[in-house]
């Protein structure tokens, strides 16, 4: 047993095995799609492929209904049309494994042994969730690799590379935009910004705080990231016009999906969909998110992996629309957070079980609504609230059991 | 597509052909055959995702070249998913054409009804029966003030159209109505179809979906 474990945890064995399993799953998907009524391939993958087909015909990818992504994705996936329909899936599973490679690098630079780093990476590499999601043709793994790449480059002070990846990730999906504040705080000039020792009046402290943001590193990061984001936006606006802005950004900002989902807001938004309050309520729902993200940024910016993990988990849990594929956005950061979490394996498994139970409790009434036609709107909403409670509890556990010394030491070193 | 939809609904010619000779219709459709024709419907499954089953039964003695088209109107509360239908067309050969683009996410109160053109294909083993199973989905409805908790969506009966290539007159006698509708699921061009009115099928089928 021990021999098997130590072999599996050897870096190349683990990564090759993980890649091989994913390739097998992609192959199985082709087989299942051909032979069975229930399809393996995610519906979104057909949306991407259809959008790519429109691109190869010289048309706008937005001619495909429900294509709500950057045209860049449809451009990247044009080999789906020209080469093989599974090109996108192969890309997603490859990127999945590259994400773990980046995790491994980050963990090793923290002083972890190769084998220990592998054991944490295996939580991603051998995890059925990312395996299933990317082999079914969902593009979330692209965001995982961009976010991990940004963190990895930031840690190594490759600021231009980091900024490029960050700008690209915000262009691909808007949620990493919230990382801007912790990134800015961590790139601040600490000598001018450090207020703890001074007894200066408040006005001066604020001035110093703001002055701390004016330094070469931060400006460089902001210019490159902003340039990449604006560059892509201008390019695609020029090519596809207002429809691009509407579908890629505005739709997600103003989205008030009234169909059932994990969000605590879903039932309220459904009931008020036609009231004149609807828009105001939709915007007000951003406030708890905003307040929490601000607090987390200020408290944990010195440990960016933890900060981004908390940011994403809060953003997803408190969002107006919440579906299970969003969970992957923060799961990819979990292997970076876990090593510093001072909880026993038992406690960890307990929290995991709690998380799955929360989803199960939601899934039951959702199934009865969707497939049995029973009026379970109210239980679904209650289950959504319970799931929010569970997520909040887990986040509190993560924060309170995180190895604080590391943060303090980082601050001292800075 | 939208323009096409408008066209199809337009009845272009209402030909009233007087009593013509005898019972020897050009394409072999006799009055007796017409009487054997029945249409029945059902809705399977429950919840938001249903299957609309339409069964056309007749005397097996019909000409090979005879084609059948069911024009099924769907109200605003339900829709057929064009992408799902395209996938089913590849897998099972189900032939359905929609007359407009469909918003898959909009609630009922922000949608409008549309028509599906369903082309049933003959089962070689049972030539008496033409059966189609079309997946349809309920839309979210306005929350009910009365606390009723569900909404009934009525699906009206389809119009039954017949056509045979190279055959101008299908029926030996009687007044009949010719309408324009897409010739086939592959082709957007219009053909003249003979509309058959079946007296026995005026029963509405319906589905109920929950509303909050």
XYZ file of C-alpha atoms in Angstrom:
626
model
C 0.000 0.000 0.000
C 2.738 2.373 1.033
C 4.672 1.441 -2.065
C 1.658 2.258 -4.269
C 1.183 5.603 -2.558
C 4.800 6.618 -2.898
C 4.797 5.653 -6.569
C 1.602 7.548 -7.301
C 2.938 10.598 -5.522
C 6.082 10.665 -7.643
C 5.625 13.804 -9.693
C 5.708 12.441 -13.222
C 3.750 9.317 -12.386
C 1.006 11.399 -10.795
C 0.787 13.944 -13.615
C 0.908 11.292 -16.342
C -1.740 9.230 -14.573
C -3.998 12.277 -14.133
C -3.618 13.228 -17.798
C -4.211 9.638 -18.908
C -7.434 9.339 -16.880
C -8.678 12.571 -18.439
C -7.902 11.378 -21.960
C -9.759 8.132 -21.236
C -12.741 10.173 -20.017
C -12.709 12.257 -23.207
C -12.650 9.028 -25.228
C -15.451 7.565 -23.142
C -17.431 10.766 -23.746
C -17.198 10.271 -27.520
C -18.418 6.682 -27.068
C -21.284 7.609 -24.736
C -22.456 10.465 -26.969
C -22.623 8.102 -29.929
C -24.343 5.218 -28.217
C -26.490 6.558 -25.413
C -29.432 8.923 -25.128
C -27.964 10.612 -22.053
C -25.019 12.607 -23.351
C -21.638 12.933 -21.680
C -20.759 16.228 -23.336
C -21.833 19.381 -21.528
C -24.413 21.516 -23.325
C -22.019 24.479 -23.098
C -19.503 22.610 -25.232
C -22.035 22.505 -28.063
C -22.607 26.224 -27.538
C -18.838 26.880 -27.852
C -18.562 24.676 -30.925
C -21.568 26.269 -32.625
C -20.107 29.710 -31.897
C -16.759 28.606 -33.364
C -18.558 27.400 -36.461
C -20.089 30.847 -36.908
C -16.577 32.315 -36.614
C -15.237 30.005 -39.319
C -18.120 31.170 -41.500
C -17.069 34.771 -40.924
C -20.090 35.490 -38.729
C -20.455 36.670 -35.132
C -20.256 33.964 -32.420
C -23.240 35.674 -30.775
C -25.480 34.276 -33.490
C -25.471 31.182 -31.257
C -28.146 31.781 -28.628
C -26.845 31.599 -25.025
C -23.208 32.158 -26.116
C -22.281 34.570 -23.327
C -18.514 34.417 -23.383
C -15.658 36.303 -24.951
C -15.257 35.738 -28.703
C -11.668 34.761 -27.825
C -12.957 31.419 -26.535
C -14.762 30.690 -29.796
C -11.608 31.748 -31.683
C -9.412 29.438 -29.581
C -11.829 26.574 -30.275
C -11.975 26.935 -34.077
C -9.866 23.721 -34.403
C -13.093 22.049 -33.174
C -14.358 22.742 -36.683
C -11.144 22.449 -38.692
C -9.345 19.581 -36.948
C -11.447 17.499 -34.568
C -14.568 18.138 -32.493
C -12.737 17.013 -29.354
C -9.955 19.604 -29.690
C -11.552 21.828 -27.036
C -11.888 18.981 -24.554
C -8.248 17.985 -25.073
C -7.269 21.603 -24.496
C -9.349 21.845 -21.310
C -7.968 18.617 -19.796
C -4.398 19.623 -20.703
C -4.899 22.999 -19.078
C -6.335 21.178 -16.062
C -3.064 19.309 -15.619
C -1.019 22.476 -16.266
C -3.009 24.124 -13.420
C -1.801 21.394 -11.065
C 1.762 21.903 -12.344
C 1.505 25.579 -11.361
C 0.124 24.597 -7.931
C 3.055 22.243 -7.495
C 5.507 25.050 -8.281
C 3.866 27.435 -5.825
C 3.871 24.799 -3.060
C 7.510 23.889 -3.660
C 8.588 27.525 -3.523
C 7.035 27.604 -0.054
C 9.633 25.038 0.917
C 7.482 21.945 0.600
C 9.059 18.695 -0.560
C 8.177 17.463 -4.046
C 6.292 14.513 -2.650
C 4.301 16.568 -0.166
C 3.426 19.091 -2.885
C 2.254 16.184 -5.050
C -0.062 14.957 -2.325
C -1.796 18.350 -2.291
C -1.846 18.542 -6.096
C -3.483 15.122 -6.212
C -6.514 16.737 -4.573
C -6.958 18.501 -7.909
C -5.379 15.985 -10.271
C -7.324 12.959 -9.022
C -10.467 14.895 -8.049
C -13.468 13.658 -10.046
C -15.035 17.138 -10.141
C -12.428 18.963 -12.259
C -11.875 15.759 -14.231
C -15.552 15.534 -15.101
C -16.010 19.234 -15.745
C -13.136 19.626 -18.193
C -13.576 16.287 -19.959
C -17.249 17.128 -20.489
C -16.105 20.252 -22.309
C -16.613 22.981 -19.757
C -14.122 25.839 -20.051
C -13.724 26.621 -16.350
C -10.228 25.073 -16.267
C -8.989 27.909 -18.502
C -9.781 30.327 -15.695
C -8.082 28.053 -13.148
C -4.848 28.106 -15.122
C -4.983 31.872 -15.674
C -5.622 32.628 -11.994
C -2.953 30.169 -10.774
C -0.560 31.538 -13.390
C -1.175 35.068 -12.146
C -0.542 34.049 -8.529
C 2.555 32.077 -9.462
C 4.045 34.989 -11.440
C 3.157 37.509 -8.741
C 4.948 35.398 -6.155
C 8.053 35.259 -8.320
C 7.747 39.006 -8.969
C 7.322 38.497 -12.731
C 4.961 41.445 -12.666
C 4.495 41.988 -16.413
C 3.676 38.318 -16.985
C 1.367 38.324 -13.966
C -0.397 41.449 -15.185
C -0.826 39.993 -18.665
C -2.382 36.787 -17.286
C -4.562 38.773 -14.897
C -5.869 41.083 -17.639
C -6.609 38.044 -19.776
C -8.406 36.223 -16.949
C -10.678 39.212 -16.263
C -11.403 39.363 -19.978
C -12.313 35.641 -20.050
C -14.639 35.787 -17.021
C -15.251 38.870 -14.963
C -15.104 37.332 -11.482
C -11.289 37.730 -10.980
C -11.803 41.491 -11.221
C -12.344 41.427 -7.441
C -8.717 40.295 -6.974
C -7.605 43.759 -8.090
C -7.833 45.173 -4.568
C -5.732 42.503 -2.784
C -3.234 42.598 -5.677
C -2.979 46.384 -5.364
C -2.630 46.167 -1.580
C 0.132 43.592 -1.834
C 2.022 45.579 -4.486
C 1.810 48.773 -2.463
C 4.960 50.491 -1.358
C 4.987 49.382 2.259
C 7.513 51.895 3.514
C 5.296 54.864 2.783
C 2.111 52.961 3.496
C 2.985 51.449 6.858
C 0.896 53.345 9.345
C 1.055 51.147 12.369
C 4.095 52.762 13.967
C 3.290 56.371 13.290
C 1.155 58.490 15.532
C 0.360 60.944 12.763
C -3.136 62.445 12.526
C -5.761 60.565 10.544
C -5.629 62.826 7.489
C -1.948 62.164 7.134
C -2.418 58.430 7.569
C -4.958 58.375 4.737
C -2.651 60.428 2.565
C 0.194 57.994 3.267
C -2.077 55.053 2.539
C -2.973 56.504 -0.841
C 0.617 57.484 -1.566
C 1.564 53.874 -0.958
C -0.395 52.947 -4.080
C 1.799 55.198 -6.199
C 4.769 53.062 -6.976
C 6.395 51.644 -10.038
C 5.385 47.996 -9.498
C 1.729 48.709 -8.994
C 1.525 51.201 -11.857
C 3.264 48.760 -14.173
C 0.891 45.974 -13.147
C -2.163 48.207 -13.572
C -1.073 49.517 -16.974
C -0.295 46.071 -18.400
C -3.384 44.337 -16.951
C -5.642 47.256 -17.898
C -4.039 47.419 -21.331
C -4.620 43.718 -22.014
C -8.224 43.908 -20.791
C -9.032 47.118 -22.693
C -7.151 45.918 -25.761
C -9.263 42.763 -26.064
C -12.439 44.699 -25.263
C -11.739 47.310 -27.959
C -10.728 44.691 -30.492
C -13.881 42.628 -30.007
C -16.110 45.704 -29.747
C -14.689 46.780 -33.081
C -15.414 43.323 -34.535
C -18.768 42.460 -32.991
C -20.130 45.731 -31.649
C -22.561 46.245 -28.806
C -23.639 42.607 -28.786
C -20.175 41.627 -27.521
C -20.375 44.034 -24.548
C -23.940 42.996 -23.807
C -23.370 39.234 -23.878
C -19.871 39.087 -22.362
C -20.087 41.678 -19.583
C -23.423 43.444 -19.135
C -25.466 40.253 -19.176
C -23.483 38.887 -16.219
C -23.653 42.170 -14.307
C -27.396 42.655 -14.662
C -28.257 38.955 -14.736
C -31.296 38.204 -12.643
C -31.911 34.582 -13.426
C -35.301 33.711 -12.012
C -34.891 29.993 -12.574
C -33.945 27.957 -9.521
C -30.292 27.914 -8.468
C -28.203 27.777 -5.286
C -28.325 31.527 -4.703
C -30.014 32.793 -1.515
C -31.523 35.547 -3.654
C -33.177 33.355 -6.264
C -36.687 33.248 -4.767
C -36.774 36.967 -4.041
C -35.658 37.730 -7.591
C -38.293 35.372 -8.998
C -41.092 36.917 -6.933
C -40.051 40.486 -7.725
C -39.019 39.905 -11.351
C -41.657 42.272 -12.677
C -41.796 44.805 -9.874
C -40.280 48.232 -10.240
C -37.943 47.321 -7.368
C -36.411 44.507 -9.358
C -33.383 46.386 -10.704
C -32.707 48.127 -7.396
C -32.903 44.821 -5.498
C -30.585 43.206 -8.018
C -28.027 45.958 -7.491
C -28.522 45.981 -3.693
C -27.626 42.283 -3.660
C -24.099 43.344 -4.648
C -23.661 45.199 -1.339
C -23.028 42.217 1.017
C -20.611 40.814 -1.559
C -18.860 44.155 -1.844
C -18.548 44.678 1.913
C -17.200 41.166 2.540
C -14.735 41.354 -0.348
C -13.408 44.678 0.966
C -12.915 43.272 4.460
C -11.250 40.085 3.249
C -8.913 42.102 0.998
C -7.798 44.321 3.853
C -7.370 41.416 6.261
C -5.614 38.834 4.107
C -3.877 40.554 1.173
C -0.499 39.455 2.504
C -1.374 35.837 1.616
C -2.724 36.137 -1.901
C -3.644 32.468 -2.354
C -5.815 32.524 0.760
C -7.205 35.933 -0.128
C -8.199 34.876 -3.660
C -9.703 31.653 -2.315
C -11.853 33.551 0.181
C -12.724 36.182 -2.416
C -13.981 33.624 -4.898
C -15.825 31.536 -2.317
C -17.582 34.651 -1.000
C -18.304 35.972 -4.461
C -19.868 32.656 -5.534
C -21.788 31.985 -2.293
C -23.306 35.460 -2.095
C -23.941 35.818 -5.815
C -27.387 36.368 -7.339
C -26.871 33.325 -9.550
C -24.996 30.345 -8.206
C -24.589 27.027 -10.020
C -22.288 24.109 -9.270
C -19.749 24.840 -12.026
C -18.849 28.051 -10.169
C -17.542 25.941 -7.262
C -14.554 25.025 -9.423
C -13.410 28.645 -9.373
C -12.347 28.354 -5.764
C -11.623 24.629 -5.601
C -8.542 25.223 -7.772
C -7.114 27.387 -4.975
C -7.881 24.904 -2.207
C -4.604 22.904 -2.561
C -2.735 26.163 -1.853
C -4.802 26.922 1.248
C -4.997 23.427 2.793
C -1.318 23.039 3.798
C -1.619 26.015 6.144
C -4.938 24.914 7.563
C -4.482 23.613 11.096
C -7.307 21.112 11.189
C -7.250 17.358 11.510
C -8.082 15.089 8.586
C -11.259 14.136 10.435
C -12.367 17.760 10.741
C -11.490 18.386 7.107
C -13.543 15.423 5.941
C -16.355 16.603 8.216
C -16.410 19.994 6.513
C -16.307 18.342 3.093
C -19.212 16.090 4.048
C -21.131 19.117 5.307
C -20.560 20.889 1.990
C -21.829 17.929 -0.028
C -24.786 17.488 2.337
C -25.746 21.129 1.737
C -25.781 20.479 -1.990
C -27.734 17.247 -1.570
C -30.396 18.973 0.509
C -30.795 21.530 -2.266
C -30.757 18.984 -5.082
C -33.712 16.980 -3.746
C -36.387 19.732 -3.930
C -34.790 21.049 -7.147
C -35.286 17.617 -8.714
C -38.916 17.500 -7.590
C -39.553 20.946 -9.064
C -37.896 20.325 -12.377
C -38.745 16.717 -13.112
C -41.776 15.925 -10.971
C -43.634 19.203 -11.336
C -44.077 19.702 -7.606
C -44.198 23.174 -6.187
C -40.995 23.197 -4.171
C -39.940 26.817 -4.723
C -40.025 27.542 -1.004
C -38.014 24.453 0.133
C -35.457 25.188 -2.620
C -35.036 28.680 -1.251
C -34.666 27.374 2.318
C -32.095 24.837 1.095
C -30.260 27.698 -0.656
C -30.172 29.630 2.612
C -28.916 26.549 4.474
C -26.207 26.086 1.849
C -25.138 29.699 2.315
C -25.003 29.085 6.055
C -22.849 25.980 5.533
C -20.524 27.833 3.161
C -20.194 30.665 5.643
C -19.443 28.207 8.450
C -16.755 26.508 6.341
C -15.183 29.866 5.477
C -15.163 30.851 9.148
C -13.446 27.538 9.958
C -10.873 28.144 7.225
C -10.132 31.657 8.456
C -9.945 30.733 12.140
C -7.761 27.662 11.630
C -5.408 29.226 9.128
C -1.822 29.308 10.324
C -1.658 32.951 11.306
C 2.106 33.013 11.994
C 2.779 32.695 8.313
C 0.833 35.816 7.572
C 2.563 37.730 10.288
C 5.954 36.504 9.182
C 5.202 37.567 5.612
C 4.260 41.015 6.794
C 7.495 41.310 8.751
C 9.557 40.118 5.817
C 7.899 42.657 3.529
C -37.417 32.002 -40.442
C -39.944 34.400 -38.973
C -41.151 35.429 -42.407
C -41.468 31.789 -43.306
C -43.660 31.252 -40.283
C -45.990 33.991 -41.334
C -46.203 32.540 -44.788
C -47.094 29.106 -43.651
C -49.984 30.245 -41.622
C -51.323 32.113 -44.620
C -53.800 30.055 -46.428
C -52.911 30.788 -49.994
C -55.540 29.029 -51.852
C -58.865 27.750 -50.920
C -59.733 25.455 -53.732
C -63.211 24.194 -53.879
C -63.289 21.388 -56.302
C -66.717 20.358 -57.255
C -67.854 16.814 -57.301
C -65.420 15.026 -59.514
C -66.252 11.845 -61.261
C -65.855 8.897 -58.978
C -63.871 7.406 -56.157
C -60.695 6.999 -58.210
C -58.517 9.863 -56.781
C -55.285 10.379 -58.662
C -53.031 9.303 -55.894
C -54.999 6.494 -54.503
C -56.507 8.223 -51.508
C -60.040 7.071 -51.306
C -62.784 8.447 -49.164
C -62.644 5.216 -47.249
C -58.959 5.719 -46.513
C -59.720 9.192 -45.253
C -62.251 7.778 -42.850
C -59.664 5.401 -41.439
C -57.450 8.343 -40.448
C -57.253 9.146 -36.750
C -55.018 11.357 -34.682
C -54.386 11.022 -30.971
C -52.077 12.795 -28.569
C -50.593 12.489 -25.148
C -48.071 14.172 -22.895
C -45.534 12.032 -21.082
C -43.298 12.714 -18.070
C -43.870 15.418 -15.505
C -42.358 18.693 -14.399
C -40.810 21.195 -16.784
C -39.470 18.666 -19.291
C -42.147 16.735 -21.195
C -42.661 14.655 -24.276
C -45.495 15.466 -26.643
C -46.590 12.258 -28.363
C -48.662 12.462 -31.520
C -50.034 9.326 -33.122
C -51.502 9.266 -36.623
C -53.196 5.986 -37.507
C -54.649 4.961 -40.832
C -55.266 2.139 -43.218
C -51.857 0.832 -44.320
C -52.850 1.028 -47.965
C -51.416 4.439 -48.601
C -49.129 5.477 -51.408
C -45.403 5.432 -50.767
C -44.908 9.025 -51.841
C -47.498 10.420 -49.415
C -45.963 12.775 -46.859
C -47.481 13.872 -43.597
C -46.865 17.127 -41.771
C -48.136 18.104 -38.347
C -48.164 21.829 -37.658
C -48.047 22.055 -33.886
C -48.600 25.453 -32.316
C -47.048 25.949 -28.902
C -48.358 28.636 -26.557
C -46.040 31.109 -24.834
C -45.843 28.886 -21.756
C -43.930 26.119 -23.553
C -41.109 25.789 -26.054
C -39.138 23.284 -28.073
C -35.355 23.587 -27.800
C -33.919 23.906 -31.335
C -30.505 22.611 -30.220
C -31.963 19.573 -28.503
C -34.115 18.907 -31.584
C -31.045 19.160 -33.837
C -29.241 16.621 -31.660
C -32.276 14.285 -31.699
C -32.446 14.602 -35.473
C -28.938 13.155 -35.664
C -29.553 10.446 -33.097
C -33.091 9.270 -33.772
C -34.066 10.883 -37.062
C -36.804 12.975 -35.462
C -37.684 15.691 -37.962
C -38.867 18.957 -36.465
C -38.520 22.471 -37.877
C -39.297 25.605 -35.854
C -40.791 28.708 -37.460
C -38.801 31.199 -35.386
C -35.794 31.620 -33.146
C -36.525 30.611 -29.559
C -35.388 32.254 -26.330
C -34.632 29.261 -24.108
C -34.517 31.191 -20.855
C -37.295 33.781 -20.942
C -40.308 33.368 -18.646
C -43.729 32.800 -20.205
C -44.834 36.398 -19.741
C -41.943 37.658 -21.856
C -42.315 35.102 -24.634
C -44.630 34.473 -27.524
C -45.921 31.234 -28.953
C -44.560 29.660 -32.112
C -45.119 26.734 -34.451
C -43.246 23.465 -34.858
C -43.381 21.600 -38.159
C -43.193 17.917 -37.321
C -42.527 15.443 -40.141
C -43.383 11.948 -38.899
C -41.603 9.099 -40.641
C -43.140 5.737 -41.338
C -42.224 2.773 -39.243
C -41.411 -0.084 -41.627
C -42.598 -2.670 -39.130
C -45.924 -1.049 -38.457
C -47.101 0.862 -41.534
C -50.414 1.706 -39.880
C -48.868 4.075 -37.405
C -46.973 7.344 -37.567
C -45.718 8.237 -34.143
C -43.641 11.239 -33.134
C -42.281 12.043 -29.700
C -41.197 15.681 -29.450
C -39.540 16.983 -26.270
C -41.089 20.231 -25.051
C -40.290 22.321 -22.002
C -42.408 24.483 -19.733
C -41.371 28.074 -19.124
C -41.286 29.730 -15.738
C -44.557 31.521 -15.053
C -45.488 34.585 -13.094
C -45.787 33.820 -9.353
C -49.444 33.258 -8.552
C -51.128 35.729 -6.216
C -53.938 33.363 -5.374
C -51.557 30.763 -4.003
C -52.731 28.224 -6.565
C -49.129 27.175 -7.054
C -49.294 25.891 -10.607
C -50.144 26.998 -14.113
C -51.883 24.960 -16.815
C -50.444 25.157 -20.324
C -52.883 24.014 -23.002
C -51.437 22.464 -26.142
C -53.917 22.785 -28.973
C -54.306 19.987 -31.527
C -51.914 20.039 -34.485
C -53.042 20.717 -38.027
C -52.659 17.644 -40.186
C -51.321 18.277 -43.692
C -50.759 15.810 -46.528
C -48.779 16.026 -49.715
C -47.543 13.688 -52.399
C -44.855 14.612 -54.912
C -46.150 14.982 -58.449
C -49.702 14.781 -57.355
C -51.824 17.849 -57.686
C -55.039 16.442 -56.466
C -54.933 14.070 -53.555
C -58.584 13.678 -52.913
C -61.184 12.490 -55.327
C -63.880 14.859 -54.194
C -65.142 17.311 -51.685
C -64.093 20.828 -50.743
C -60.582 20.992 -49.437
C -58.078 23.545 -48.314
C -54.561 23.939 -49.662
C -52.011 25.677 -47.472
C -48.359 26.621 -47.882
C -45.886 24.989 -45.514
C -42.199 23.968 -45.688
C -41.760 21.006 -48.045
C -39.410 19.134 -45.735
C -37.356 19.540 -42.605
C -34.261 20.135 -44.765
C -35.658 22.788 -47.001
C -37.128 26.161 -46.282
C -38.945 26.308 -49.597
C -42.711 26.097 -49.448
C -44.995 23.500 -50.933
C -48.734 23.230 -51.196
C -50.205 20.856 -48.655
C -53.706 19.553 -48.285
C -55.169 20.260 -44.886
C -57.236 17.485 -43.372
C -59.826 18.280 -40.741
C -60.394 15.440 -38.383
C -63.639 15.846 -36.524
C -62.820 13.474 -33.688
C -59.816 15.272 -32.278
C -60.677 18.515 -30.601
C -59.512 17.444 -27.169
C -56.812 19.706 -25.743
C -53.916 18.171 -23.926
C -52.205 20.230 -21.288
C -49.317 20.264 -18.877
C -49.101 21.814 -15.475
C -45.978 23.528 -14.208
C -45.437 24.862 -10.694
C -45.375 28.600 -10.086
C -44.092 30.181 -6.903
